[in-house]
GROMACS .gro file of C-alpha atoms in nm:
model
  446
    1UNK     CA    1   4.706   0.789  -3.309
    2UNK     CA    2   4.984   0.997  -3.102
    3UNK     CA    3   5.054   1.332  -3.218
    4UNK     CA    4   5.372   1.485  -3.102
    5UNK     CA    5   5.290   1.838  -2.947
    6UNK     CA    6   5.636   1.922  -2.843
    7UNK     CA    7   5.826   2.158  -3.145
    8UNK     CA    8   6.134   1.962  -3.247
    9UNK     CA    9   6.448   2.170  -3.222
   10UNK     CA   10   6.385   2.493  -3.420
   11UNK     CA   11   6.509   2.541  -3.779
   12UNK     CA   12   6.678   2.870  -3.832
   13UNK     CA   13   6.434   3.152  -3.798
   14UNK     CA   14   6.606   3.404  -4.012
   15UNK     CA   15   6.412   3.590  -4.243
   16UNK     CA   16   6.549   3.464  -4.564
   17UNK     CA   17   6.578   3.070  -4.425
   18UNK     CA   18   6.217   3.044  -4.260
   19UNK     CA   19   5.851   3.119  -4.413
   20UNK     CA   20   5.703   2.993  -4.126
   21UNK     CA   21   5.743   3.277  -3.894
   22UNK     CA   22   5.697   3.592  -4.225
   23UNK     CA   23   5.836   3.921  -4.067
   24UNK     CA   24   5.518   4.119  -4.237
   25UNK     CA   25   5.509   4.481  -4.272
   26UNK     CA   26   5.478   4.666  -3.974
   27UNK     CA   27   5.161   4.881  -3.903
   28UNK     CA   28   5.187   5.244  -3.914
   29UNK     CA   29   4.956   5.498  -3.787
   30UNK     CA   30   4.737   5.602  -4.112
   31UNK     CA   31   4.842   5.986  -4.127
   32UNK     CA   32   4.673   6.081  -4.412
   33UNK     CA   33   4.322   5.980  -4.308
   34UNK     CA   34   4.066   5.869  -4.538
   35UNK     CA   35   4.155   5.952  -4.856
   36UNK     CA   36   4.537   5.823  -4.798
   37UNK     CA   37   4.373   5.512  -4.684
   38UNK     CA   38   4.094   5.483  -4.974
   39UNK     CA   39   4.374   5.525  -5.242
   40UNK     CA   40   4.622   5.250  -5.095
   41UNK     CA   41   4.371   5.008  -5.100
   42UNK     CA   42   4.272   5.082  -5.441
   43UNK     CA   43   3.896   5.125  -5.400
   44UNK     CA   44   3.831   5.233  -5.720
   45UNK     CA   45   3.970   4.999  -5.911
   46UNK     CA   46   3.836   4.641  -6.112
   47UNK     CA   47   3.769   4.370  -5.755
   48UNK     CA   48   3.790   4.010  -5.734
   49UNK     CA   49   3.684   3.723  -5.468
   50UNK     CA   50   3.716   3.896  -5.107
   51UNK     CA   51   3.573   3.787  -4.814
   52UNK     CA   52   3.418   4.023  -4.551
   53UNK     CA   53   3.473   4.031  -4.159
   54UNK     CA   54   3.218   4.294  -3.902
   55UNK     CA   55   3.309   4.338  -3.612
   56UNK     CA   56   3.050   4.378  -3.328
   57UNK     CA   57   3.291   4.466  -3.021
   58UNK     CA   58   3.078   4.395  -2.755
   59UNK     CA   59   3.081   4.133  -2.462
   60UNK     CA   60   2.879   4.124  -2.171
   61UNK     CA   61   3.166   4.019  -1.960
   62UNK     CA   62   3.525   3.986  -2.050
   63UNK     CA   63   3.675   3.592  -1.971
   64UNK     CA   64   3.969   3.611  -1.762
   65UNK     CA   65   4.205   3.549  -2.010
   66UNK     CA   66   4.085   3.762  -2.321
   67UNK     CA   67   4.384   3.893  -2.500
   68UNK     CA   68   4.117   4.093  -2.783
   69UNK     CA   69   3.967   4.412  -2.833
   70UNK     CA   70   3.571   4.449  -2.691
   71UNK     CA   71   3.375   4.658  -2.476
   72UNK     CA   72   3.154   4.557  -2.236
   73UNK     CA   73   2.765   4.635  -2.310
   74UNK     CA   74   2.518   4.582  -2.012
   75UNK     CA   75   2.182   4.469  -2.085
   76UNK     CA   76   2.024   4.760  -2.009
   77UNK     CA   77   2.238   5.029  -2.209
   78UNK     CA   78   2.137   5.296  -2.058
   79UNK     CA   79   2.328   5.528  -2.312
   80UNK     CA   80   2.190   5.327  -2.605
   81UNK     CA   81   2.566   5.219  -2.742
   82UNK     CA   82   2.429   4.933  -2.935
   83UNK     CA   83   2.162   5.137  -3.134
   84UNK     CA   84   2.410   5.401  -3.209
   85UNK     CA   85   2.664   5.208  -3.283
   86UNK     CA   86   2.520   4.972  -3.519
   87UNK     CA   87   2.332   5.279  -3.696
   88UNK     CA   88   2.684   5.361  -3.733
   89UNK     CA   89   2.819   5.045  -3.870
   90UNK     CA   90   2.510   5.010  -4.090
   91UNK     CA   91   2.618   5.343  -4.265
   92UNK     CA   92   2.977   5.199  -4.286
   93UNK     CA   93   2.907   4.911  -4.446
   94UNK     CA   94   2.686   5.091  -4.741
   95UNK     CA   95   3.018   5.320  -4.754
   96UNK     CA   96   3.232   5.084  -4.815
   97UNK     CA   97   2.973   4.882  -5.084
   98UNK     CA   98   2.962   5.146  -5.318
   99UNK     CA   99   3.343   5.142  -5.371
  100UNK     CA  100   3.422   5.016  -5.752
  101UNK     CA  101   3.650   4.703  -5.559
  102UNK     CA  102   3.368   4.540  -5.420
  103UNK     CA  103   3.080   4.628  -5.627
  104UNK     CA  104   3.266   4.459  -5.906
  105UNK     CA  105   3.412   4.179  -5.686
  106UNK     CA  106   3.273   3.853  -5.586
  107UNK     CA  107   3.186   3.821  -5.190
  108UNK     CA  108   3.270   3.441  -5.086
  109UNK     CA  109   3.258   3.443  -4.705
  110UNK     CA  110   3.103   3.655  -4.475
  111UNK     CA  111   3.206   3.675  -4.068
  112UNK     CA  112   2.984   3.839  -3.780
  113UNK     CA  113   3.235   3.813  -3.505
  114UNK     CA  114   3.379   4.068  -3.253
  115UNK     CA  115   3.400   4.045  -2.940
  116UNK     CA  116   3.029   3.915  -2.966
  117UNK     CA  117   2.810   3.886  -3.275
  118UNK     CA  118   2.460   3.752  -3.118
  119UNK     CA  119   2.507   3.971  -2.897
  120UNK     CA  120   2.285   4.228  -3.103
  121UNK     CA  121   1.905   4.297  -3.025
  122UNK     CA  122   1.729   4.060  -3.308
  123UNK     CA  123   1.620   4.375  -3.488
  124UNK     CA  124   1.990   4.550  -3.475
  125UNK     CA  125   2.151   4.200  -3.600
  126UNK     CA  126   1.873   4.197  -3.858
  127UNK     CA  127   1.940   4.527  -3.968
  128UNK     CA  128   2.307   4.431  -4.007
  129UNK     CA  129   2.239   4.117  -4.227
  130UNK     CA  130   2.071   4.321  -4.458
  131UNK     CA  131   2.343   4.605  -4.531
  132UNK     CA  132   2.551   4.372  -4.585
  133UNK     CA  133   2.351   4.136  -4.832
  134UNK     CA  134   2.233   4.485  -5.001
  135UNK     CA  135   2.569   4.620  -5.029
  136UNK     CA  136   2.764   4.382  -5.217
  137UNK     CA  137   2.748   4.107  -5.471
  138UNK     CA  138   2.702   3.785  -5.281
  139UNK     CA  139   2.860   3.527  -5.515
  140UNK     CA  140   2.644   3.180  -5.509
  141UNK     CA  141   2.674   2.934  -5.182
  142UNK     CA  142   2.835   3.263  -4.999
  143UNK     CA  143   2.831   3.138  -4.680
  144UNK     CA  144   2.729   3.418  -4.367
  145UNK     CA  145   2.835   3.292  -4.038
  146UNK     CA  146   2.701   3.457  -3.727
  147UNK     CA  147   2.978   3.405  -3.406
  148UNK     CA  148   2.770   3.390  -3.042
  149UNK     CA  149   2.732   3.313  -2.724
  150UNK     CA  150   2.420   3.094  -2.667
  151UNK     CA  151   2.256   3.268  -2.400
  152UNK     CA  152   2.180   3.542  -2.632
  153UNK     CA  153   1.985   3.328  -2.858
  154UNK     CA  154   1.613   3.405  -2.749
  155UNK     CA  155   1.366   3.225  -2.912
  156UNK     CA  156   1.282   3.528  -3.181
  157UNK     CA  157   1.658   3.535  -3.217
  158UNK     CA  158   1.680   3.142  -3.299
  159UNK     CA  159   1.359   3.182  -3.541
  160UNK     CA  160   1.490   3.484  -3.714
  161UNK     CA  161   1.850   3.296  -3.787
  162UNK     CA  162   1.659   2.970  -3.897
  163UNK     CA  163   1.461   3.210  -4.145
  164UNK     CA  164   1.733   3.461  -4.258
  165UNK     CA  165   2.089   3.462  -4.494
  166UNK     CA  166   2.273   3.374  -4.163
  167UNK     CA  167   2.366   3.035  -4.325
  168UNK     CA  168   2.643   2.932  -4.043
  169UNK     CA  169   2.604   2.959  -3.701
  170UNK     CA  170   2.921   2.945  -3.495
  171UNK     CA  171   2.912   2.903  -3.060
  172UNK     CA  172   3.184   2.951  -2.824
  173UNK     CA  173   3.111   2.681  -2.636
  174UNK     CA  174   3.421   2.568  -2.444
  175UNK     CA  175   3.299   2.285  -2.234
  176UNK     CA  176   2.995   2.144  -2.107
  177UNK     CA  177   3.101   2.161  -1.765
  178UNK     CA  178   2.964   2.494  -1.570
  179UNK     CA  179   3.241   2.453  -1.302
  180UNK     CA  180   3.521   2.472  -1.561
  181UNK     CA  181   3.378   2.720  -1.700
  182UNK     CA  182   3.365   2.947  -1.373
  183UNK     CA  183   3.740   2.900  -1.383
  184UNK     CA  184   3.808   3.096  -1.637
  185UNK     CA  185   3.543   3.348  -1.612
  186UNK     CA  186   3.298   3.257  -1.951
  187UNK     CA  187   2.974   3.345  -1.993
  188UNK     CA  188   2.880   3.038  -2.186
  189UNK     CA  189   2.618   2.823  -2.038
  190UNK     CA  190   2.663   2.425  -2.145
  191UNK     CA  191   2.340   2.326  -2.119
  192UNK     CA  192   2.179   2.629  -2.271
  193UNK     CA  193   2.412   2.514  -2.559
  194UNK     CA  194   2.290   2.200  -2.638
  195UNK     CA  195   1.960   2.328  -2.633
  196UNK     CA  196   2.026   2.627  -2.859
  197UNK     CA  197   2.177   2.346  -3.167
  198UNK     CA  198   1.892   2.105  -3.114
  199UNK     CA  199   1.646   2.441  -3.167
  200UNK     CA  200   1.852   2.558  -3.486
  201UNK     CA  201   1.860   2.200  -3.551
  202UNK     CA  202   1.456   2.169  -3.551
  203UNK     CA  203   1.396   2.457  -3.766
  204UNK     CA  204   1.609   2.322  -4.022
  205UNK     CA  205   1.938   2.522  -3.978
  206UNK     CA  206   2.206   2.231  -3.967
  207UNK     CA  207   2.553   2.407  -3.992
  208UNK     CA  208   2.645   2.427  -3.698
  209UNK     CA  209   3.008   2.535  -3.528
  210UNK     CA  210   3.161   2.500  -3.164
  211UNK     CA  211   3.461   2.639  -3.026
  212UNK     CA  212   3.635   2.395  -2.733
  213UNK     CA  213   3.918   2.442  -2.522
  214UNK     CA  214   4.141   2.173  -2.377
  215UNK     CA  215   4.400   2.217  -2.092
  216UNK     CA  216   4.242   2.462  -1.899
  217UNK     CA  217   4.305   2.530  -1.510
  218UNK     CA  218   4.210   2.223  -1.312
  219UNK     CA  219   4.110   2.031  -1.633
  220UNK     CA  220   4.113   1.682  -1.625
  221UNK     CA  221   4.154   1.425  -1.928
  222UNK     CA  222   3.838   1.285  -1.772
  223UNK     CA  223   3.636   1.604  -1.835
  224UNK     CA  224   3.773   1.669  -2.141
  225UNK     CA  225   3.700   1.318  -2.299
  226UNK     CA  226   3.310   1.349  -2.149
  227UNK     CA  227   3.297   1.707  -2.303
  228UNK     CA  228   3.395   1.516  -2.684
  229UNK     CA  229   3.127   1.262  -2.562
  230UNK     CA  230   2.914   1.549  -2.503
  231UNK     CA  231   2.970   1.711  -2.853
  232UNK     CA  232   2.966   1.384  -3.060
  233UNK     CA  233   2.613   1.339  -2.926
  234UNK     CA  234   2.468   1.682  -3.108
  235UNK     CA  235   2.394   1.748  -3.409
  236UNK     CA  236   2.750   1.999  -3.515
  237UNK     CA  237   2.894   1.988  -3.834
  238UNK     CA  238   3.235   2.157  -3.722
  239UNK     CA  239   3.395   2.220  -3.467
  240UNK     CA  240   3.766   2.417  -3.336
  241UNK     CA  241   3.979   2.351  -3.083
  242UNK     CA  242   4.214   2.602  -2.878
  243UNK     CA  243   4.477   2.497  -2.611
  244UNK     CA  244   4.385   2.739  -2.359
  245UNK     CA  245   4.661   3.040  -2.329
  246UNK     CA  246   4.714   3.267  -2.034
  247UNK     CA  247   4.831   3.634  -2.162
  248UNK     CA  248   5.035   3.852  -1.976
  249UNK     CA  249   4.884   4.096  -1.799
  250UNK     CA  250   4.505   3.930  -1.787
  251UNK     CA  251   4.293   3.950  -1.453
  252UNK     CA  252   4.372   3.510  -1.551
  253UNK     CA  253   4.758   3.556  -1.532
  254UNK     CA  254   4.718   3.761  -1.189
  255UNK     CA  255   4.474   3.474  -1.022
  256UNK     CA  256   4.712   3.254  -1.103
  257UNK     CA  257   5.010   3.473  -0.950
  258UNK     CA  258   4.831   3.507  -0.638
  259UNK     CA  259   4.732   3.138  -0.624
  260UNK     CA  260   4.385   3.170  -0.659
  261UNK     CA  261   4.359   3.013  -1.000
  262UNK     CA  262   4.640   2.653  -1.072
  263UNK     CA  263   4.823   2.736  -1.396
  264UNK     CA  264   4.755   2.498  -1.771
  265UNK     CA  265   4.979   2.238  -1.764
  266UNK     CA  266   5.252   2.302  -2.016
  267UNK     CA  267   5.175   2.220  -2.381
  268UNK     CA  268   5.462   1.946  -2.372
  269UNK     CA  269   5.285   1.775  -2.060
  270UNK     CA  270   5.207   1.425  -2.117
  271UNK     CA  271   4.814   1.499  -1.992
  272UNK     CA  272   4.788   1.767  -2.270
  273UNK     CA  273   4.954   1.539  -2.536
  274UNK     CA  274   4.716   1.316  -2.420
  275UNK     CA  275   4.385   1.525  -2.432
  276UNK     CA  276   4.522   1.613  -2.787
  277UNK     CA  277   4.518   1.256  -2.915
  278UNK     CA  278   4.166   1.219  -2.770
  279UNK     CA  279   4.027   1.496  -3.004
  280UNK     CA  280   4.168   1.369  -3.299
  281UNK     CA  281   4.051   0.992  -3.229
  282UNK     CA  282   3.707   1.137  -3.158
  283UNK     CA  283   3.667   1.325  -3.426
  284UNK     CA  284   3.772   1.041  -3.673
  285UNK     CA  285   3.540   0.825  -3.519
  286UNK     CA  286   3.192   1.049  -3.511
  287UNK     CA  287   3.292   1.145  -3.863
  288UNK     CA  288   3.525   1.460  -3.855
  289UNK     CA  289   3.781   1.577  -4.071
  290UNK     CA  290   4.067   1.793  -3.927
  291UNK     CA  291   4.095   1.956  -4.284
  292UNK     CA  292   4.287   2.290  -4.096
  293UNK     CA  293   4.515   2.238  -3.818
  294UNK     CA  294   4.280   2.245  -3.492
  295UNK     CA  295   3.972   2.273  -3.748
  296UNK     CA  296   3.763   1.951  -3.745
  297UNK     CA  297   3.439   1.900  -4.018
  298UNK     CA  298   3.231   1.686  -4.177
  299UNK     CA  299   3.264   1.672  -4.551
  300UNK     CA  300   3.148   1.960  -4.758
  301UNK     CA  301   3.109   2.146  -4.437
  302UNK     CA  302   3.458   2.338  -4.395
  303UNK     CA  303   3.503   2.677  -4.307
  304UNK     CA  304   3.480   2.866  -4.656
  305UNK     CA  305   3.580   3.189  -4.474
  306UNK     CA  306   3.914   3.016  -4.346
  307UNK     CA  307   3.950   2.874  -4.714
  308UNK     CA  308   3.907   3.146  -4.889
  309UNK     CA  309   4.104   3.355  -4.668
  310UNK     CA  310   4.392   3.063  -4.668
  311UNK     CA  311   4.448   2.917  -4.941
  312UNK     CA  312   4.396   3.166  -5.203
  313UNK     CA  313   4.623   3.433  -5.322
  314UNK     CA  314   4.601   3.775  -5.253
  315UNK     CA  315   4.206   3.754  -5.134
  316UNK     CA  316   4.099   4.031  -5.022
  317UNK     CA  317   3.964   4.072  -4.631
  318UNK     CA  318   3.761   4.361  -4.607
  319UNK     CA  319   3.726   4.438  -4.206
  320UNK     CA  320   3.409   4.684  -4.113
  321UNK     CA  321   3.416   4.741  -3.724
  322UNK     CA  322   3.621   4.837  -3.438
  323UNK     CA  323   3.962   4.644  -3.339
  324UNK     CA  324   3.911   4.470  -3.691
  325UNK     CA  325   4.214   4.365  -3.900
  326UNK     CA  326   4.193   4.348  -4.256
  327UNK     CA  327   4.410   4.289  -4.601
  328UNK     CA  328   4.324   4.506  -4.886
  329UNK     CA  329   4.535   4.533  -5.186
  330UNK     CA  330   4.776   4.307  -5.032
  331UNK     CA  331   4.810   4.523  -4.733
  332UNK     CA  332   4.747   4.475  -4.384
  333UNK     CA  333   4.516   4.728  -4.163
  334UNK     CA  334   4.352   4.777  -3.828
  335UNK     CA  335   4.006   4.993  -3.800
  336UNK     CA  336   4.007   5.195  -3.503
  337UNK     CA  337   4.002   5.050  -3.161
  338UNK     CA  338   3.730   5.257  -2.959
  339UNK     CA  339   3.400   5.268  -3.072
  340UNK     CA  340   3.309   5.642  -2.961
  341UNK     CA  341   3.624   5.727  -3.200
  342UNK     CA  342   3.434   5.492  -3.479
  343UNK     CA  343   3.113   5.616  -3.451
  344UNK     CA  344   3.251   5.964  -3.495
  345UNK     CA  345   3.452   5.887  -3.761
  346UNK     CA  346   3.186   5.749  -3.975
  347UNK     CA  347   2.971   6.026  -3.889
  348UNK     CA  348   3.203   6.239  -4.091
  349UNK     CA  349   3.139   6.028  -4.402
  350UNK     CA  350   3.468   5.880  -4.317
  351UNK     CA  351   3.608   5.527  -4.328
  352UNK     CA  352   3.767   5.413  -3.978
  353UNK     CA  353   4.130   5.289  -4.078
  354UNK     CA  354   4.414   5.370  -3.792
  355UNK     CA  355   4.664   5.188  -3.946
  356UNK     CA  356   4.771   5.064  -4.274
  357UNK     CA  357   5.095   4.865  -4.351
  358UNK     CA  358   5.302   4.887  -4.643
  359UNK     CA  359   5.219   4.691  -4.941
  360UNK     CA  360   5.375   4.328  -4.940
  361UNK     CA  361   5.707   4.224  -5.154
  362UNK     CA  362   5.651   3.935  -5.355
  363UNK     CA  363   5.875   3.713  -5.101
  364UNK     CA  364   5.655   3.904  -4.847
  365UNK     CA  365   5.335   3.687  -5.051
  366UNK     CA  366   5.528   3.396  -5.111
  367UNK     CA  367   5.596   3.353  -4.710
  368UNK     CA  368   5.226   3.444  -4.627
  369UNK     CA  369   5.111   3.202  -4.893
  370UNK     CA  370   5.318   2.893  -4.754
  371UNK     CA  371   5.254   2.961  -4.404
  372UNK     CA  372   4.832   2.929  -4.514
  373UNK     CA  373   4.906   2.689  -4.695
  374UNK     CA  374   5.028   2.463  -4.479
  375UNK     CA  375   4.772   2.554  -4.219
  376UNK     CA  376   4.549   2.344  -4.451
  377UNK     CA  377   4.900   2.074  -4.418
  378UNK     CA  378   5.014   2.060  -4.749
  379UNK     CA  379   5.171   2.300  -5.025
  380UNK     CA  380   5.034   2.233  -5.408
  381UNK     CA  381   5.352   2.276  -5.610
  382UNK     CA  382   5.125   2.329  -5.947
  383UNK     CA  383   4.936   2.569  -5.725
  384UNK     CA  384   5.280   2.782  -5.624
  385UNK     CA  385   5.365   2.789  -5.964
  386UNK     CA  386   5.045   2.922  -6.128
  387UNK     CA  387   5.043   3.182  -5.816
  388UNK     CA  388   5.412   3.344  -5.850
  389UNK     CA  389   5.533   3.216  -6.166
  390UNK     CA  390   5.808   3.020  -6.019
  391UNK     CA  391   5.886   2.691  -5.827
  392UNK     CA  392   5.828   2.670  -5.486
  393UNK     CA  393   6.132   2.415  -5.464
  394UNK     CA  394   6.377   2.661  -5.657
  395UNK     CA  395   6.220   2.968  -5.385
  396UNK     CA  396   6.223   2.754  -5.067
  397UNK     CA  397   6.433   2.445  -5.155
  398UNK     CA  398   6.690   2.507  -4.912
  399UNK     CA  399   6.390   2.554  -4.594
  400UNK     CA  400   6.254   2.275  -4.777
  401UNK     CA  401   6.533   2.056  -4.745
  402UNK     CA  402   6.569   2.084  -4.386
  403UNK     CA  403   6.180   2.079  -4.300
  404UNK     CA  404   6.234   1.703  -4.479
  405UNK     CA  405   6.540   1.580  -4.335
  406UNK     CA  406   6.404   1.701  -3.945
  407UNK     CA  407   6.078   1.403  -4.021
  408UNK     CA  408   5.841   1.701  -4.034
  409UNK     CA  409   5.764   1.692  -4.406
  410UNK     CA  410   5.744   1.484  -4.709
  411UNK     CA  411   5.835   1.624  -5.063
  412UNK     CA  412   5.765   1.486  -5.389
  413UNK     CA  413   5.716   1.634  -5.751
  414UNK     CA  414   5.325   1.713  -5.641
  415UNK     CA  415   5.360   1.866  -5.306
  416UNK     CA  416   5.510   1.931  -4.981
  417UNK     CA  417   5.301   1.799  -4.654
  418UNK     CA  418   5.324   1.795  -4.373
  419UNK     CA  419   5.410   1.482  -4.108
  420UNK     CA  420   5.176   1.403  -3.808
  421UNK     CA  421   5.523   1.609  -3.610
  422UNK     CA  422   5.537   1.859  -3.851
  423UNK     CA  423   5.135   1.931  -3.797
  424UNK     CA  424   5.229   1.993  -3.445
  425UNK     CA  425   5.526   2.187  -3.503
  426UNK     CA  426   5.364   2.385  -3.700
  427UNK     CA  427   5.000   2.464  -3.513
  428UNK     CA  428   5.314   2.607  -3.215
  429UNK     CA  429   5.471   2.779  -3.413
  430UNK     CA  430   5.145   2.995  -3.634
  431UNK     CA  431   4.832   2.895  -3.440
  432UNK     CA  432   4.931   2.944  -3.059
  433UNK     CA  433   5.299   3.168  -3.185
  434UNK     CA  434   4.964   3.401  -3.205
  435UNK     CA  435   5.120   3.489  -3.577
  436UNK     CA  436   4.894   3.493  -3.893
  437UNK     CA  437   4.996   3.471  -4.240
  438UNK     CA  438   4.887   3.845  -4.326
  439UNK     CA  439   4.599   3.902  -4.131
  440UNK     CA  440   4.557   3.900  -3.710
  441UNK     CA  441   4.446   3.583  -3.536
  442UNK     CA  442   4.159   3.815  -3.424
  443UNK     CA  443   4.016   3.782  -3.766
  444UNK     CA  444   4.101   3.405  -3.836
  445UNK     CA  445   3.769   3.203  -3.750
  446UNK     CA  446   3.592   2.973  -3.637
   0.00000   0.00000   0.00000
């Protein structure tokens, strides 16, 4: 089935006319250290549902195109970084357990990302695992999913996953094909892939995620549709796909000034419109959902971090780790960004906030809400109402009006949802606009 990639012409973007782009508070540098930080977020008070993101900010190598916050980490460490830092993070996360919010709250949805989460020794990952299920009140079916690249997965590594909380295992996989790959500088190895699911696989642990990418340099529609072949034949339950994005300023963005490297087609090319339609027929046909824009699942197997984080109200996103983003007490902050500065930090009995933003206005939350929302492609109008105590048609009617009349959305008296246009306007506009309804694409997840 076609899906039109190209935005139609843009609504107005002002502030008070258009949810879909929120203007959130900005950031500010957190001035008052700890104790401002621990009051904002209201640690001592009664919790509720929150989900929980750690951040391990380590890659081996950085791809040529990675806009994010890590730090390389050889194999050998020869300053022991790893050890010290997760003894650090270890003692964080305890911290930050203790706190009346979370020990009274209900954990949903746990994330091990960074940079790279297998990227841990099996006895530092295993150590992390169990602060974390020891700290705070796992609510029942909490999912834990562990983010990695599979060439870290020895076989104690693959045993001690099957056999531990890690419920959810998620690979950045990108293709199967080790020349594309070279392109854009991954680590990833394809075949060392396949054989990492069909281990997990034999031991019993079934959910299984994979990060693709489509449109990258040199890709053809003829790689791309044997790289769906490629996943439909393994056992995944889910899988994400990301239109491949050259920031400013990468070591990718100078290859390609210099010539060395042939730029992604644009988005509105007919061979990337193309590649896009190929997904979503795929998908339908092995069995896949695409319940999130760009998310694709089997039933009962959707991301309940995404979900959580999404497409309820004011849950909380507690974010342990360096270059994490979080929302507390319906603010936005960022941890700090070095991990020498973190370590430190904690090892004053500290917790490692930089930056906190002010607390959102309610048309602040109603703007974040539609915008995750209709990542999931519709808007419950029941839902609005219970949320904010008012009617999303009376708050948004005039946005709502136009999104209808431009073919992008249907209305009725149950919801608002989105058209197979507006699903592509609006996965340009959030998903690759790199803007997040309250909380930083860094920790939106797989």
């Amino acid at each position: 089935m076609p899906t039109n990639l190209t935005p139609p012409t843009p609504l107005s973007t002002e502030r008070s006319a258009h949810p879909l782009i929120p203007v959130l508070p900005p950031l500010r540098p957190n001035t008052g250290g700890a104790a401002a930080a621990e009051r904002l977020f209201g640690l001592d008070e009664v919790g509720g549902d929150f989900v929980l993101y750690v951040s391990i900010p380590f890659c081996r190598v950085r791809c040529h195109a990675c806009p994010f916050f890590i730090e390389l980490l050889s194999e050998n460490d020869p300053r022991a970084r790893e050890a010290r830092y997760v003894e650090a993070l270890v003692a964080d996360i305890q911290r930050w357990g203790r706190r009346r919010r979370w020990q009274t709250g209900r954990l949903r949805a746990v994330y091990i990302g960074g940079g790279t989460g297998s990227v841990l020794t099996t006895a530092n990952l295993e150590r992390v695992v169990d602060a974390i299920t020891t700290s705070f009140p796992l609510a029942e079916g909490c999912e834990l999913t562990l983010e990695g690249n599979a060439r870290d997965f020895t076989e104690d590594k693959v045993e001690y996953v099957a056999g531990s909380p890690i419920n959810r295992v998620s690979l950045g996989v990108q293709s199967f094909h080790e020349d594309v790959l070279r392109v854009i500088g991954s680590p990833h190895a394809a075949e060392q892939s396949a054989r990492v699911i069909n281990r997990l696989n034999r031991l019993g642990h079934t959910n299984i995620q994979l990060d693709m990418m489509y449109n990258l340099p040199s890709h053809t529609r003829e790689v791309w549709q044997s790289d769906l072949r490629r996943l439909a034949e393994l056992e995944v339950q889910h899988f994400t796909i990301y239109e491949y994005r050259v920031h400013h300023g990468s070591p990718q963005h100078n290859f390609i000034k210099r010539g060395k490297v042939p730029a992604p087609l644009p988005s509105g090319a007919e061979q990337v419109r193309a590649m896009y339609d190929d997904v979503v027929e795929a998908a339908r046909k092995s069995g896949f959902d695409m319940y999130m824009i760009d998310y694709f699942a089997r039933p009962g197997y959707e991301s309940r971090y995404n979900t959580w984080m999404y497409q309820k109200d004011d849950v909380d996103v507690l974010a342990i780790g360096p270059g994490a983003y979080g929302y507390v007490n319906r603010r936005r902050y960022l941890a700090h960004r070095d991990v020498e500065g973190y370590i430190a930090t904690v090892g004053r009995g500290e917790h490692a906030v930089d930056s906190v933003a002010d607390e959102l206005t309610g048309q602040e939350r109603r703007e974040r809400y539609v915008v995750g929302r209709l990542m999931f492609h519709s808007i419950d109008l029941a839902d609005y109402r219970r949320s904010f105590g008012t009617s999303f048609v009376d708050d948004f009617g005039a946005l709502a009006g136009q999104v209808v009349d431009a073919g992008l959305a249907t209305l009725d008296e149950r919801e608002l949802r989105l058209t197979e246009s507006g699903v592509g306007w609006h996965r340009h506009r959030i998903a690759y606009g790199r803007v997040a309804p309250g909380v930083s694409r860094v920790t939106t997840s797989s």
